[in-house]
């Protein structure tokens, strides 16, 4: 391109020179004029010889250049800078070709896929977001999945790394206060998409689910500088084979042991309750800076601390109809419910085993369910519970649900009397609780049961949108979506209740029996190997 420009410039100069000669000839001053006379004089001067002083010189032929003589290439001047009038890094910018974007450049074969990435990360209003916490190969992380019910498609959206083994999760939409100035501003002030995580550490981390590649949580509730780590302190000198561990010193402003349960108040949106292995239940105000009072020993992290149990507190939940009332269950084999403004005036019940999970009944302000380690599920009425635990506290009904511990429990928000349980026997069961009869008793029947292949079931939760869709996860670090409506018995058992609630159950055709999951790498390799064979 540069050589072509040079040839064009030389051609223009030659044309201009010819035009100048033509103009000179038209004026009568061509090559025969004064210039020719001057040239003749010069030739005479060059040919004039002084005959008196002339010397005889042997005539010799002109020397021929040698083949190995490189002087004609001027290699000594090769490194010398050539001075040009157009200096600067963009002196030849006129010869460059540029394009508006990389899509128009024919020399770029790897095109940008930014639009495809945006489409993959986009979450539609019809999608369901599912958050799971798991530990594999000593690596703990949060995985955020998107479930498209219309296409029965479940895929991982993104993940977040966790500092320790996760124990509990709680979703919330209230943006927590943070001392960090690097947090991105919210597009909708006062609302957000967050997940609170309780781990073996005494601290509670709150992460934003809207940030795909987050490195740090938006807020941390607790005192990492004071608690340092969850390390049991042994009793005695250490000479005995069996050593008991004593409880760490309880602090009012923060937990000193693992966080086992979390519950967000959906009415008073800035309140979060936490249950811990340090035998306390704490109340946090998310609108306050979590580092408030960290420089002194006042520990102004949690606004309230409740000591209502004598052992580890396994579970806690707010009452949605009575936003100031808390329900707690502990390893001391008791369950208690109390007003957070007056915790000493609560009521409770003594149970026959350790508490695994508990849920308020959304269809009754005064009813709740408790699942135990011995496989029993109990239903209580708060109005009949005594304030003194020495008094009897009979349950309204008792359900022998599983052969092992009932580690998962949930109540359907769309269908009255529909509950799901999951246990260490690897089964997920859906139950139908009928209304009270004239004798005051309730009939509980098993609707359907299934092994979803997730191992020991740790969690089972109903969908907030579809009345008979639930998600379950277990010890195999797998999560499955189960459409219970694909079962004929379930449609028959809950058909009348759905019609009374104004809901329509759509019949779906599914070759997988209503179960949707994510295929692991090992399963995918097995399938590919089978196809090749």
Short mmCIF file of C-alpha atoms in Angstrom, two decimals, residues 50-321:
data_model
loop_
_atom_site.label_atom_id
_atom_site.label_comp_id
_atom_site.label_asym_id
_atom_site.label_seq_id
_atom_site.Cartn_x
_atom_site.Cartn_y
_atom_site.Cartn_z
CA UNK A 50 47.33 23.24 -21.84
CA UNK A 51 49.67 21.89 -24.47
CA UNK A 52 52.81 23.24 -22.75
CA UNK A 53 52.18 21.53 -19.42
CA UNK A 54 50.55 18.47 -20.77
CA UNK A 55 51.81 15.18 -19.30
CA UNK A 56 51.80 11.81 -20.89
CA UNK A 57 49.38 9.59 -19.00
CA UNK A 58 48.92 5.96 -19.81
CA UNK A 59 45.31 5.34 -20.62
CA UNK A 60 43.78 2.53 -18.54
CA UNK A 61 40.31 1.09 -18.49
CA UNK A 62 37.90 2.10 -15.67
CA UNK A 63 37.93 -0.28 -12.70
CA UNK A 64 35.05 -2.76 -12.62
CA UNK A 65 33.18 -3.30 -9.34
CA UNK A 66 34.00 -6.55 -7.62
CA UNK A 67 31.27 -9.05 -7.03
CA UNK A 68 32.05 -9.28 -3.30
CA UNK A 69 32.15 -5.54 -2.76
CA UNK A 70 29.17 -4.62 -0.45
CA UNK A 71 29.87 -0.91 -0.33
CA UNK A 72 27.18 -0.25 -2.88
CA UNK A 73 24.58 -1.38 -0.33
CA UNK A 74 25.73 1.21 2.25
CA UNK A 75 25.53 -1.20 5.15
CA UNK A 76 27.36 1.25 7.41
CA UNK A 77 24.40 3.59 7.17
CA UNK A 78 21.79 0.85 7.74
CA UNK A 79 21.08 1.75 11.39
CA UNK A 80 21.01 5.49 10.82
CA UNK A 81 17.60 7.06 11.36
CA UNK A 82 16.02 8.45 8.25
CA UNK A 83 14.60 11.88 8.86
CA UNK A 84 11.18 12.42 7.40
CA UNK A 85 8.88 15.39 7.47
CA UNK A 86 5.90 13.34 8.74
CA UNK A 87 7.03 12.21 12.20
CA UNK A 88 4.98 10.54 14.89
CA UNK A 89 3.39 7.16 15.52
CA UNK A 90 0.35 7.98 13.34
CA UNK A 91 2.23 9.48 10.39
CA UNK A 92 0.88 6.80 8.03
CA UNK A 93 -2.67 6.81 9.39
CA UNK A 94 -4.02 7.58 5.90
CA UNK A 95 -2.94 4.14 4.78
CA UNK A 96 -4.72 2.22 7.59
CA UNK A 97 -8.05 0.46 7.20
CA UNK A 98 -10.34 0.36 10.21
CA UNK A 99 -13.80 -1.10 10.92
CA UNK A 100 -16.66 -0.05 13.12
CA UNK A 101 -16.56 -3.29 15.14
CA UNK A 102 -14.98 -6.70 15.03
CA UNK A 103 -17.99 -8.19 13.27
CA UNK A 104 -17.12 -6.23 10.09
CA UNK A 105 -13.40 -7.08 10.17
CA UNK A 106 -12.81 -10.03 7.78
CA UNK A 107 -9.48 -10.86 9.44
CA UNK A 108 -11.08 -11.62 12.85
CA UNK A 109 -12.51 -15.11 12.67
CA UNK A 110 -13.35 -15.50 16.40
CA UNK A 111 -16.39 -13.30 16.80
CA UNK A 112 -17.57 -11.95 20.16
CA UNK A 113 -20.36 -13.91 21.87
CA UNK A 114 -21.46 -11.22 24.32
CA UNK A 115 -25.10 -11.42 23.23
CA UNK A 116 -25.19 -15.19 23.77
CA UNK A 117 -23.73 -14.82 27.27
CA UNK A 118 -26.29 -12.18 28.17
CA UNK A 119 -29.10 -14.43 27.00
CA UNK A 120 -27.77 -17.32 29.08
CA UNK A 121 -27.49 -15.17 32.22
CA UNK A 122 -30.88 -13.51 31.79
CA UNK A 123 -33.53 -14.70 34.25
CA UNK A 124 -37.11 -14.42 33.03
CA UNK A 125 -40.12 -13.65 35.26
CA UNK A 126 -41.42 -17.17 34.62
CA UNK A 127 -38.20 -18.82 35.87
CA UNK A 128 -37.77 -20.22 39.37
CA UNK A 129 -34.49 -19.59 41.18
CA UNK A 130 -33.22 -22.41 43.42
CA UNK A 131 -30.22 -21.99 45.73
CA UNK A 132 -28.42 -25.00 47.17
CA UNK A 133 -25.36 -25.27 49.42
CA UNK A 134 -23.05 -28.25 49.16
CA UNK A 135 -19.55 -29.49 49.95
CA UNK A 136 -17.59 -31.72 47.57
CA UNK A 137 -13.91 -32.61 47.89
CA UNK A 138 -13.63 -30.30 50.91
CA UNK A 139 -14.81 -27.35 48.79
CA UNK A 140 -18.00 -25.61 49.94
CA UNK A 141 -20.04 -23.47 47.59
CA UNK A 142 -23.44 -22.04 46.77
CA UNK A 143 -24.97 -23.11 43.47
CA UNK A 144 -27.77 -21.06 41.93
CA UNK A 145 -30.05 -23.00 39.56
CA UNK A 146 -32.75 -21.79 37.18
CA UNK A 147 -35.81 -23.98 36.58
CA UNK A 148 -37.98 -23.35 33.53
CA UNK A 149 -41.24 -25.15 34.26
CA UNK A 150 -42.65 -24.81 30.72
CA UNK A 151 -39.64 -26.59 29.21
CA UNK A 152 -38.86 -28.73 32.28
CA UNK A 153 -35.31 -27.41 32.05
CA UNK A 154 -33.02 -27.17 35.08
CA UNK A 155 -29.51 -25.73 34.75
CA UNK A 156 -26.82 -24.13 36.91
CA UNK A 157 -26.70 -20.34 36.55
CA UNK A 158 -23.61 -19.49 38.65
CA UNK A 159 -21.92 -20.43 41.92
CA UNK A 160 -20.28 -18.73 44.91
CA UNK A 161 -17.47 -20.03 47.09
CA UNK A 162 -18.05 -20.43 50.85
CA UNK A 163 -15.45 -20.32 53.63
CA UNK A 164 -16.73 -23.35 55.55
CA UNK A 165 -19.21 -26.24 55.63
CA UNK A 166 -22.76 -24.82 55.05
CA UNK A 167 -25.54 -25.75 57.46
CA UNK A 168 -28.55 -23.55 56.64
CA UNK A 169 -29.84 -21.03 54.09
CA UNK A 170 -32.45 -18.26 54.16
CA UNK A 171 -33.55 -16.05 51.27
CA UNK A 172 -34.38 -12.36 51.85
CA UNK A 173 -35.07 -9.28 49.74
CA UNK A 174 -33.91 -6.64 52.24
CA UNK A 175 -30.51 -5.11 51.31
CA UNK A 176 -28.30 -5.42 54.41
CA UNK A 177 -26.21 -2.52 55.62
CA UNK A 178 -22.50 -2.94 54.97
CA UNK A 179 -19.36 -1.02 55.84
CA UNK A 180 -17.95 -1.87 52.41
CA UNK A 181 -18.04 0.94 49.85
CA UNK A 182 -17.41 -1.38 46.91
CA UNK A 183 -20.89 -2.87 46.86
CA UNK A 184 -22.72 -1.98 43.62
CA UNK A 185 -25.75 0.30 44.00
CA UNK A 186 -29.14 -1.38 43.85
CA UNK A 187 -31.39 -0.64 40.88
CA UNK A 188 -34.41 -0.91 43.19
CA UNK A 189 -33.55 0.79 46.51
CA UNK A 190 -34.96 -1.04 49.51
CA UNK A 191 -35.21 -4.38 47.71
CA UNK A 192 -32.79 -6.96 46.42
CA UNK A 193 -32.06 -10.64 45.99
CA UNK A 194 -29.93 -12.02 48.84
CA UNK A 195 -29.17 -15.29 50.60
CA UNK A 196 -28.08 -15.63 54.22
CA UNK A 197 -25.75 -18.57 54.92
CA UNK A 198 -25.02 -20.25 58.25
CA UNK A 199 -21.89 -22.42 58.43
CA UNK A 200 -19.72 -24.15 61.01
CA UNK A 201 -18.26 -20.70 61.64
CA UNK A 202 -20.08 -18.50 64.17
CA UNK A 203 -20.60 -15.77 61.57
CA UNK A 204 -23.54 -15.31 59.19
CA UNK A 205 -22.70 -14.29 55.63
CA UNK A 206 -25.19 -12.50 53.37
CA UNK A 207 -24.51 -12.77 49.62
CA UNK A 208 -26.14 -11.00 46.70
CA UNK A 209 -27.61 -13.42 44.17
CA UNK A 210 -27.64 -10.71 41.50
CA UNK A 211 -23.82 -10.62 41.37
CA UNK A 212 -22.53 -13.47 39.23
CA UNK A 213 -18.83 -13.44 40.15
CA UNK A 214 -18.93 -12.15 43.73
CA UNK A 215 -15.72 -12.61 45.72
CA UNK A 216 -16.92 -11.42 49.12
CA UNK A 217 -20.31 -11.33 50.91
CA UNK A 218 -22.26 -8.10 51.11
CA UNK A 219 -22.46 -8.30 54.89
CA UNK A 220 -21.13 -10.45 57.76
CA UNK A 221 -23.06 -10.72 61.02
CA UNK A 222 -20.82 -11.57 63.93
CA UNK A 223 -17.34 -11.01 65.32
CA UNK A 224 -14.70 -12.89 63.30
CA UNK A 225 -11.98 -11.05 65.21
CA UNK A 226 -13.34 -12.32 68.55
CA UNK A 227 -14.58 -15.82 67.74
CA UNK A 228 -11.69 -16.67 65.37
CA UNK A 229 -12.81 -20.25 64.76
CA UNK A 230 -15.28 -22.86 65.88
CA UNK A 231 -12.89 -24.86 68.11
CA UNK A 232 -14.27 -26.94 71.01
CA UNK A 233 -12.42 -26.63 74.33
CA UNK A 234 -11.78 -30.02 76.01
CA UNK A 235 -12.28 -30.56 79.71
CA UNK A 236 -9.68 -32.11 82.03
CA UNK A 237 -6.01 -32.79 81.47
CA UNK A 238 -6.44 -34.82 78.31
CA UNK A 239 -5.28 -38.11 79.87
CA UNK A 240 -8.71 -39.73 79.59
CA UNK A 241 -9.70 -41.41 76.37
CA UNK A 242 -13.14 -39.83 76.29
CA UNK A 243 -13.17 -36.08 76.63
CA UNK A 244 -16.23 -33.94 76.98
CA UNK A 245 -16.32 -30.49 75.47
CA UNK A 246 -17.50 -27.55 77.45
CA UNK A 247 -19.59 -24.80 75.97
CA UNK A 248 -17.85 -21.63 74.92
CA UNK A 249 -18.65 -18.45 76.81
CA UNK A 250 -21.93 -17.03 75.51
CA UNK A 251 -21.87 -13.48 74.14
CA UNK A 252 -24.96 -11.30 73.79
CA UNK A 253 -23.87 -9.49 70.63
CA UNK A 254 -22.72 -12.41 68.45
CA UNK A 255 -22.62 -16.18 68.17
CA UNK A 256 -19.62 -18.15 69.38
CA UNK A 257 -20.51 -21.47 67.77
CA UNK A 258 -21.94 -22.86 64.52
CA UNK A 259 -25.14 -21.32 63.10
CA UNK A 260 -27.73 -24.10 62.65
CA UNK A 261 -30.88 -22.22 61.62
CA UNK A 262 -31.99 -18.91 60.05
CA UNK A 263 -35.36 -17.23 59.57
CA UNK A 264 -36.16 -13.90 57.88
CA UNK A 265 -39.15 -11.85 58.98
CA UNK A 266 -41.27 -11.14 55.88
CA UNK A 267 -43.30 -8.42 57.65
CA UNK A 268 -40.55 -6.62 59.56
CA UNK A 269 -38.16 -7.04 56.65
CA UNK A 270 -35.06 -5.78 58.44
CA UNK A 271 -35.15 -8.54 61.10
CA UNK A 272 -33.28 -11.85 60.86
CA UNK A 273 -33.35 -14.56 63.54
CA UNK A 274 -30.58 -17.12 63.96
CA UNK A 275 -30.26 -20.33 65.99
CA UNK A 276 -26.85 -21.57 67.07
CA UNK A 277 -25.02 -24.42 68.72
CA UNK A 278 -24.08 -21.97 71.50
CA UNK A 279 -27.66 -22.54 72.87
CA UNK A 280 -28.88 -19.05 71.98
CA UNK A 281 -31.27 -17.47 69.50
CA UNK A 282 -30.24 -14.02 68.29
CA UNK A 283 -32.12 -11.22 66.57
CA UNK A 284 -30.31 -9.08 63.98
CA UNK A 285 -31.25 -5.70 62.53
CA UNK A 286 -30.08 -5.75 58.91
CA UNK A 287 -30.45 -1.98 58.55
CA UNK A 288 -27.62 -1.40 61.04
CA UNK A 289 -23.93 -1.44 60.23
CA UNK A 290 -22.73 -4.93 61.29
CA UNK A 291 -19.39 -3.48 62.44
CA UNK A 292 -21.08 -1.14 64.89
CA UNK A 293 -19.40 -1.44 68.26
CA UNK A 294 -16.65 -3.74 66.98
CA UNK A 295 -13.90 -1.47 68.29
CA UNK A 296 -15.02 -1.94 71.89
CA UNK A 297 -16.22 -4.92 73.92
CA UNK A 298 -19.90 -4.00 73.94
CA UNK A 299 -20.62 -6.37 71.04
CA UNK A 300 -23.50 -4.37 69.57
CA UNK A 301 -24.03 -6.78 66.67
CA UNK A 302 -27.29 -8.56 67.55
CA UNK A 303 -30.05 -6.41 69.03
CA UNK A 304 -31.46 -9.27 71.18
CA UNK A 305 -30.25 -12.61 72.51
CA UNK A 306 -32.64 -15.29 73.85
CA UNK A 307 -31.52 -18.05 76.22
CA UNK A 308 -34.63 -20.23 76.17
CA UNK A 309 -32.91 -23.61 75.65
CA UNK A 310 -30.33 -25.67 77.51
CA UNK A 311 -28.70 -27.28 74.48
CA UNK A 312 -27.99 -26.56 70.80
CA UNK A 313 -30.83 -24.77 69.02
CA UNK A 314 -31.47 -26.65 65.80
CA UNK A 315 -34.25 -24.61 64.14
CA UNK A 316 -36.03 -21.24 64.33
CA UNK A 317 -38.92 -19.71 62.38
CA UNK A 318 -41.02 -16.54 62.46
CA UNK A 319 -44.81 -16.70 62.44
CA UNK A 320 -45.97 -14.92 59.26
CA UNK A 321 -49.39 -14.11 60.76
#
